[in-house]
Structures are given as C-alpha cells and as structure tokens.
Amino acid sequence: EVQLVQSGAEVKKPGDSLKISCKSSGYSFTTYWIGWVRQMPGKGLEWMGTIYPDDSNTKYSPSFQGQVTISADKSITTAYLQWRSLKASDTAMYYCARGSWGSSPNTHRFDPWGQGTLVTVSS
Amino acid sequence: EIVLTQSPGTLSLSPGERATLSCRASESVSSSYLAWYKQKHGQAPRLLIYGASSRATGIPDRFSGSGSGTDFTLTISRLEPEDFAVYYCQQYGSSPETFGQGTKVEFK
C-alpha cells in the first residue's frame, strides 16, 4: 500500500525556522515526484512546489519561490518542506502528495496524499 | 497561470439526488489534464478523476467526469451520505498547477 505519513503539528513564533517531513512507503520513492500543497484556514488548495527525489530536481510555484525550500533524502524515502523565517501568514495545513512517475512530467496530478501537518505561527 | 472557477459555490441536495459540479478554466487545459478531488472535513483531499474522465483506483462508478478545453463537469449520479464534502478541480496541463476554489456539497 502506498502511504505518505507526515510529521506532527507544529506551533512556532514569527521568525522561527521549521522543517516538516513526509515519509513515503509502498512504492519506488525515487521515480515519482512529490508535491507540497498549502491549505490556509477555511480556504482552498494551493500548489507550492514539487521535487523529483532521484535527482532533487525541484519546481516551485511563483507564489512560493524563495519563501520555502523543498528537499528529499532518498536514503530514508522522506521529503521535506522548510522555512527560514516563519510569518503569521504561514499558518496553514500543509499536505504532501505523490505526483507523476518519471523525470519528464512538468506538471502533476496528486495521489495519494499525506494526512497533513498543521503549522501554527503565533506570537 | 490558468484560473479555475468552480460553480456553484454550494450545492444543497439530498441523498439519492444527482449532483452536477462545474469547473471553468480561463484558457484551454492542455491534453484535458484536469483532475477532481474530494475533501471531507478534517481529512486530506482524495483524487477522484484524472484526465478529465478517468476514475482513480477504488472510486465508485457513480462518480464521472467529462469536458474538454475550458469547460469540465463532475457528476455524482446518486449521492451517498459519504459524498457530502468539498470538491476541487485542478488543472495540470501547464505550470503552475492550479486549483479551483471548491464546491461544497451539503445536506439539504
């Protein structure tokens, strides 16, 4: 069974750094893209970026370029989303999800999804 | 980027009724790369339809997708209690991938 299991909820202060994780199992981690999607409280879904774990090729949405860093560690089949300096407006649920197979696709549908990591940023 | 507009915002229906959800794109979606997701309250989204009309693994056949170009539709032939949720469309024909704002299907 394909599973993506995300790290637990975080409560941080503005200016803090943070790295959340997404552990994959049940498939070949290096040959599928992994994407991150933000959902702000009561709002819709926003694609943030996607990484190809085999070579760490990463694509970011223009809205999130420079705001976050996506990475992956093949040895432990885990993808990451990190912030250097959090803002209150980063408060949201963050989902990882498996994208397309192979290095070529530029865009992706997502299936399945992790359970989500709630990030709360408050002073 | 392609903007997706879903309508209606809320659909009030009873179990057993038919639901028709619309997703309109600001420009043509390449290769009909249009997906639909269902999100129940407090849960992660789940892929229902991809390629505009192909059902994802394990999705019952009461869910169907249609459309091409700029106009797409998700139809639920007979609503079951577990179908009351928020539905999102997503285009993945061009970067950046974008989602619609969602349609909530609620109990009438």
Short mmCIF file of C-alpha atoms in Angstrom, two decimals:
data_model
loop_
_atom_site.label_atom_id
_atom_site.label_comp_id
_atom_site.label_asym_id
_atom_site.label_seq_id
_atom_site.Cartn_x
_atom_site.Cartn_y
_atom_site.Cartn_z
CA GLU A 1 0.00 0.00 0.00
CA VAL A 2 1.28 3.43 -0.98
CA GLN A 3 1.47 5.68 2.09
CA LEU A 4 2.71 9.17 2.83
CA VAL A 5 2.99 9.90 6.56
CA GLN A 6 3.68 13.45 7.64
CA SER A 7 5.26 14.81 10.79
CA GLY A 8 3.12 16.17 13.61
CA ALA A 9 1.59 19.56 14.23
CA GLU A 10 3.91 22.47 15.00
CA VAL A 11 3.42 25.68 16.97
CA LYS A 12 6.06 28.31 16.24
CA LYS A 13 6.75 32.00 16.75
CA PRO A 14 7.25 34.53 13.95
CA GLY A 15 10.87 34.43 12.83
CA ASP A 16 11.37 30.78 13.80
CA SER A 17 12.68 28.24 11.32
CA LEU A 18 10.87 24.99 10.61
CA LYS A 19 11.27 21.79 8.61
CA ILE A 20 8.37 19.35 8.25
CA SER A 21 8.62 15.90 6.76
CA CYS A 22 6.75 13.42 4.59
CA LYS A 23 7.78 9.74 4.82
CA SER A 24 6.86 7.61 1.81
CA SER A 25 6.44 3.84 1.63
CA GLY A 26 4.96 1.17 -0.61
CA TYR A 27 6.42 2.36 -3.92
CA SER A 28 9.67 3.37 -5.62
CA PHE A 29 10.37 6.70 -3.92
CA THR A 30 12.99 7.88 -6.40
CA THR A 31 10.84 7.57 -9.51
CA TYR A 32 7.75 9.59 -8.53
CA TRP A 33 7.56 13.31 -7.94
CA ILE A 34 6.41 14.54 -4.52
CA GLY A 35 4.44 17.76 -4.24
CA TRP A 36 3.50 20.10 -1.40
CA VAL A 37 0.14 21.85 -1.16
CA ARG A 38 -0.95 24.57 1.25
CA GLN A 39 -4.43 24.99 2.68
CA MET A 40 -4.93 28.10 4.76
CA PRO A 41 -7.70 28.00 7.41
CA GLY A 42 -11.10 27.71 5.75
CA LYS A 43 -9.59 28.16 2.28
CA GLY A 44 -8.77 26.14 -0.81
CA LEU A 45 -5.73 24.27 -2.08
CA GLU A 46 -2.55 25.94 -3.40
CA TRP A 47 0.28 24.09 -5.14
CA MET A 48 3.63 25.12 -3.64
CA GLY A 49 6.19 23.01 -5.45
CA THR A 50 7.30 19.54 -6.47
CA ILE A 51 10.53 17.55 -6.21
CA TYR A 52 11.88 14.53 -8.10
CA PRO A 53 13.77 12.61 -5.39
CA ASP A 54 16.11 10.76 -7.76
CA ASP A 55 18.00 13.93 -8.71
CA SER A 56 16.34 16.54 -6.43
CA ASN A 57 15.07 18.47 -9.45
CA THR A 58 12.63 20.93 -7.86
CA LYS A 59 9.96 23.18 -9.32
CA TYR A 60 8.29 25.95 -7.31
CA SER A 61 5.11 27.88 -7.80
CA PRO A 62 5.96 31.54 -8.44
CA SER A 63 3.90 32.35 -5.34
CA PHE A 64 6.22 30.29 -3.12
CA GLN A 65 9.60 30.64 -4.88
CA GLY A 66 12.10 31.99 -2.37
CA GLN A 67 9.68 31.57 0.54
CA VAL A 68 10.19 27.86 1.19
CA THR A 69 12.69 25.12 0.35
CA ILE A 70 11.70 21.63 -0.75
CA SER A 71 14.19 18.79 -0.40
CA ALA A 72 14.32 14.99 -0.25
CA ASP A 73 16.50 12.29 1.31
CA LYS A 74 16.47 9.14 -0.85
CA SER A 75 18.12 7.04 1.85
CA ILE A 76 15.12 7.38 4.14
CA THR A 77 12.42 7.97 1.47
CA THR A 78 11.45 11.29 3.02
CA ALA A 79 10.62 14.67 1.52
CA TYR A 80 10.81 17.95 3.41
CA LEU A 81 9.35 21.43 3.37
CA GLN A 82 11.23 24.12 5.25
CA TRP A 83 11.05 27.77 6.17
CA ARG A 84 13.95 30.01 7.32
CA SER A 85 11.78 32.63 8.97
CA LEU A 86 8.10 31.95 9.60
CA LYS A 87 5.38 34.58 9.43
CA ALA A 88 1.91 34.53 10.93
CA SER A 89 0.57 34.22 7.40
CA ASP A 90 2.29 30.80 7.10
CA THR A 91 -0.33 29.39 9.47
CA ALA A 92 -1.95 26.61 7.46
CA MET A 93 -2.30 22.91 6.88
CA TYR A 94 0.42 21.56 4.61
CA TYR A 95 -0.04 18.39 2.60
CA CYS A 96 2.46 16.30 0.71
CA ALA A 97 1.21 14.15 -2.15
CA ARG A 98 2.68 11.80 -4.74
CA GLY A 99 2.88 13.22 -8.24
CA SER A 100 3.62 11.69 -11.61
CA TRP A 101 6.00 8.85 -12.45
CA GLY A 102 9.29 9.56 -14.19
CA SER A 103 11.56 12.54 -14.56
CA SER A 104 9.87 14.06 -17.59
CA PRO A 105 6.48 15.35 -16.45
CA ASN A 106 6.45 19.06 -15.71
CA THR A 107 3.06 19.06 -14.08
CA HIS A 108 1.24 16.63 -11.86
CA ARG A 109 -1.97 15.29 -10.51
CA PHE A 110 -1.59 14.12 -6.92
CA ASP A 111 -2.43 10.71 -5.49
CA PRO A 112 -2.30 9.73 -2.70
CA TRP A 113 -1.93 12.49 -0.12
CA GLY A 114 -0.39 12.57 3.31
CA GLN A 115 -2.59 13.28 6.31
CA GLY A 116 -1.38 16.87 6.58
CA THR A 117 0.78 18.84 9.01
CA LEU A 118 -0.82 21.80 10.77
CA VAL A 119 1.59 24.68 11.24
CA THR A 120 0.53 27.47 13.59
CA VAL A 121 2.65 30.62 13.77
CA SER A 122 1.73 32.97 16.60
CA SER A 123 3.50 35.28 18.99
CA GLU B 1 -1.42 30.97 -14.89
CA ILE B 2 -4.71 29.26 -15.59
CA VAL B 3 -7.52 30.34 -13.28
CA LEU B 4 -10.18 27.73 -12.49
CA THR B 5 -13.64 28.89 -11.46
CA GLN B 6 -15.96 26.35 -9.87
CA SER B 7 -19.72 26.68 -9.66
CA PRO B 8 -21.87 26.68 -7.75
CA GLY B 9 -20.09 27.57 -4.51
CA THR B 10 -22.52 25.43 -2.54
CA LEU B 11 -24.89 22.71 -3.71
CA SER B 12 -27.69 21.71 -1.31
CA LEU B 13 -29.01 18.25 -2.13
CA SER B 14 -30.48 15.13 -0.52
CA PRO B 15 -29.08 11.58 -0.56
CA GLY B 16 -30.05 9.81 -3.77
CA GLU B 17 -30.10 13.01 -5.83
CA ARG B 18 -27.79 13.81 -8.73
CA ALA B 19 -25.01 16.38 -8.28
CA THR B 20 -23.51 18.32 -11.16
CA LEU B 21 -20.40 20.41 -10.45
CA SER B 22 -18.78 22.76 -12.95
CA CYS B 23 -15.16 23.85 -13.42
CA ARG B 24 -14.35 26.52 -15.98
CA ALA B 25 -10.79 27.41 -16.99
CA SER B 26 -9.55 30.85 -18.04
CA GLU B 27 -7.81 29.22 -21.01
CA SER B 28 -7.80 25.81 -22.60
CA VAL B 29 -6.43 22.99 -20.44
CA SER B 30 -3.77 21.11 -22.36
CA SER B 31 -4.49 17.43 -23.09
CA SER B 32 -7.53 17.56 -20.80
CA TYR B 33 -5.21 17.36 -17.82
CA LEU B 34 -8.00 18.11 -15.38
CA ALA B 35 -8.43 16.31 -12.05
CA TRP B 36 -11.13 16.30 -9.40
CA TYR B 37 -10.56 15.79 -5.68
CA LYS B 38 -12.90 15.24 -2.75
CA GLN B 39 -12.11 16.60 0.69
CA LYS B 40 -14.16 15.65 3.71
CA HIS B 41 -13.98 17.91 6.75
CA GLY B 42 -10.73 17.37 8.66
CA GLN B 43 -9.31 14.99 6.06
CA ALA B 44 -6.79 15.18 3.26
CA PRO B 45 -8.03 15.51 -0.31
CA ARG B 46 -8.54 12.32 -2.32
CA LEU B 47 -8.18 12.01 -6.11
CA LEU B 48 -11.44 11.04 -7.81
CA ILE B 49 -10.94 11.78 -11.51
CA TYR B 50 -7.91 12.47 -13.70
CA GLY B 51 -7.53 13.20 -17.40
CA ALA B 52 -10.98 14.82 -17.19
CA SER B 53 -12.84 11.49 -17.26
CA SER B 54 -10.77 8.61 -15.85
CA ARG B 55 -11.73 7.34 -12.41
CA ALA B 56 -8.91 6.86 -9.93
CA THR B 57 -8.35 3.49 -8.28
CA GLY B 58 -11.17 2.49 -5.95
CA ILE B 59 -13.54 5.30 -6.93
CA PRO B 60 -17.14 4.09 -7.38
CA ASP B 61 -18.77 4.43 -10.78
CA ARG B 62 -21.38 6.91 -9.52
CA PHE B 63 -18.60 9.49 -10.00
CA SER B 64 -17.99 10.56 -13.58
CA GLY B 65 -16.07 13.38 -15.22
CA SER B 66 -16.49 14.99 -18.60
CA GLY B 67 -15.45 18.00 -20.62
CA SER B 68 -12.54 19.41 -22.58
CA GLY B 69 -10.95 22.72 -23.43
CA THR B 70 -12.22 25.18 -20.85
CA ASP B 71 -15.37 23.51 -19.51
CA PHE B 72 -15.40 20.45 -17.27
CA THR B 73 -18.05 18.70 -15.18
CA LEU B 74 -18.05 16.27 -12.28
CA THR B 75 -21.28 14.31 -11.90
CA ILE B 76 -22.29 12.21 -8.91
CA SER B 77 -25.21 10.12 -10.17
CA ARG B 78 -26.79 9.31 -6.78
CA LEU B 79 -25.47 10.97 -3.67
CA GLU B 80 -24.46 8.71 -0.81
CA PRO B 81 -24.07 10.12 2.74
CA GLU B 82 -20.28 9.93 2.43
CA ASP B 83 -20.35 12.14 -0.69
CA PHE B 84 -21.23 15.31 1.23
CA ALA B 85 -17.90 17.12 1.12
CA VAL B 86 -15.97 19.83 -0.73
CA TYR B 87 -14.84 19.10 -4.29
CA TYR B 88 -11.89 20.76 -6.02
CA CYS B 89 -10.82 20.71 -9.64
CA GLN B 90 -7.14 21.02 -10.58
CA GLN B 91 -5.50 21.61 -13.91
CA TYR B 92 -2.09 20.06 -14.53
CA GLY B 93 -1.79 20.84 -18.21
CA SER B 94 0.50 23.79 -17.63
CA SER B 95 2.67 25.14 -14.86
CA PRO B 96 1.87 26.31 -12.29
CA GLU B 97 -0.70 23.68 -11.44
CA THR B 98 -3.80 25.46 -10.14
CA PHE B 99 -6.90 24.50 -8.18
CA GLY B 100 -10.42 25.83 -8.27
CA GLN B 101 -11.84 27.41 -5.14
CA GLY B 102 -14.06 24.42 -4.39
CA THR B 103 -17.74 23.45 -4.41
CA LYS B 104 -19.32 22.34 -1.16
CA VAL B 105 -21.99 19.65 -1.46
CA GLU B 106 -24.16 19.89 1.65
CA PHE B 107 -27.28 18.20 3.02
CA LYS B 108 -30.46 19.94 2.01
#
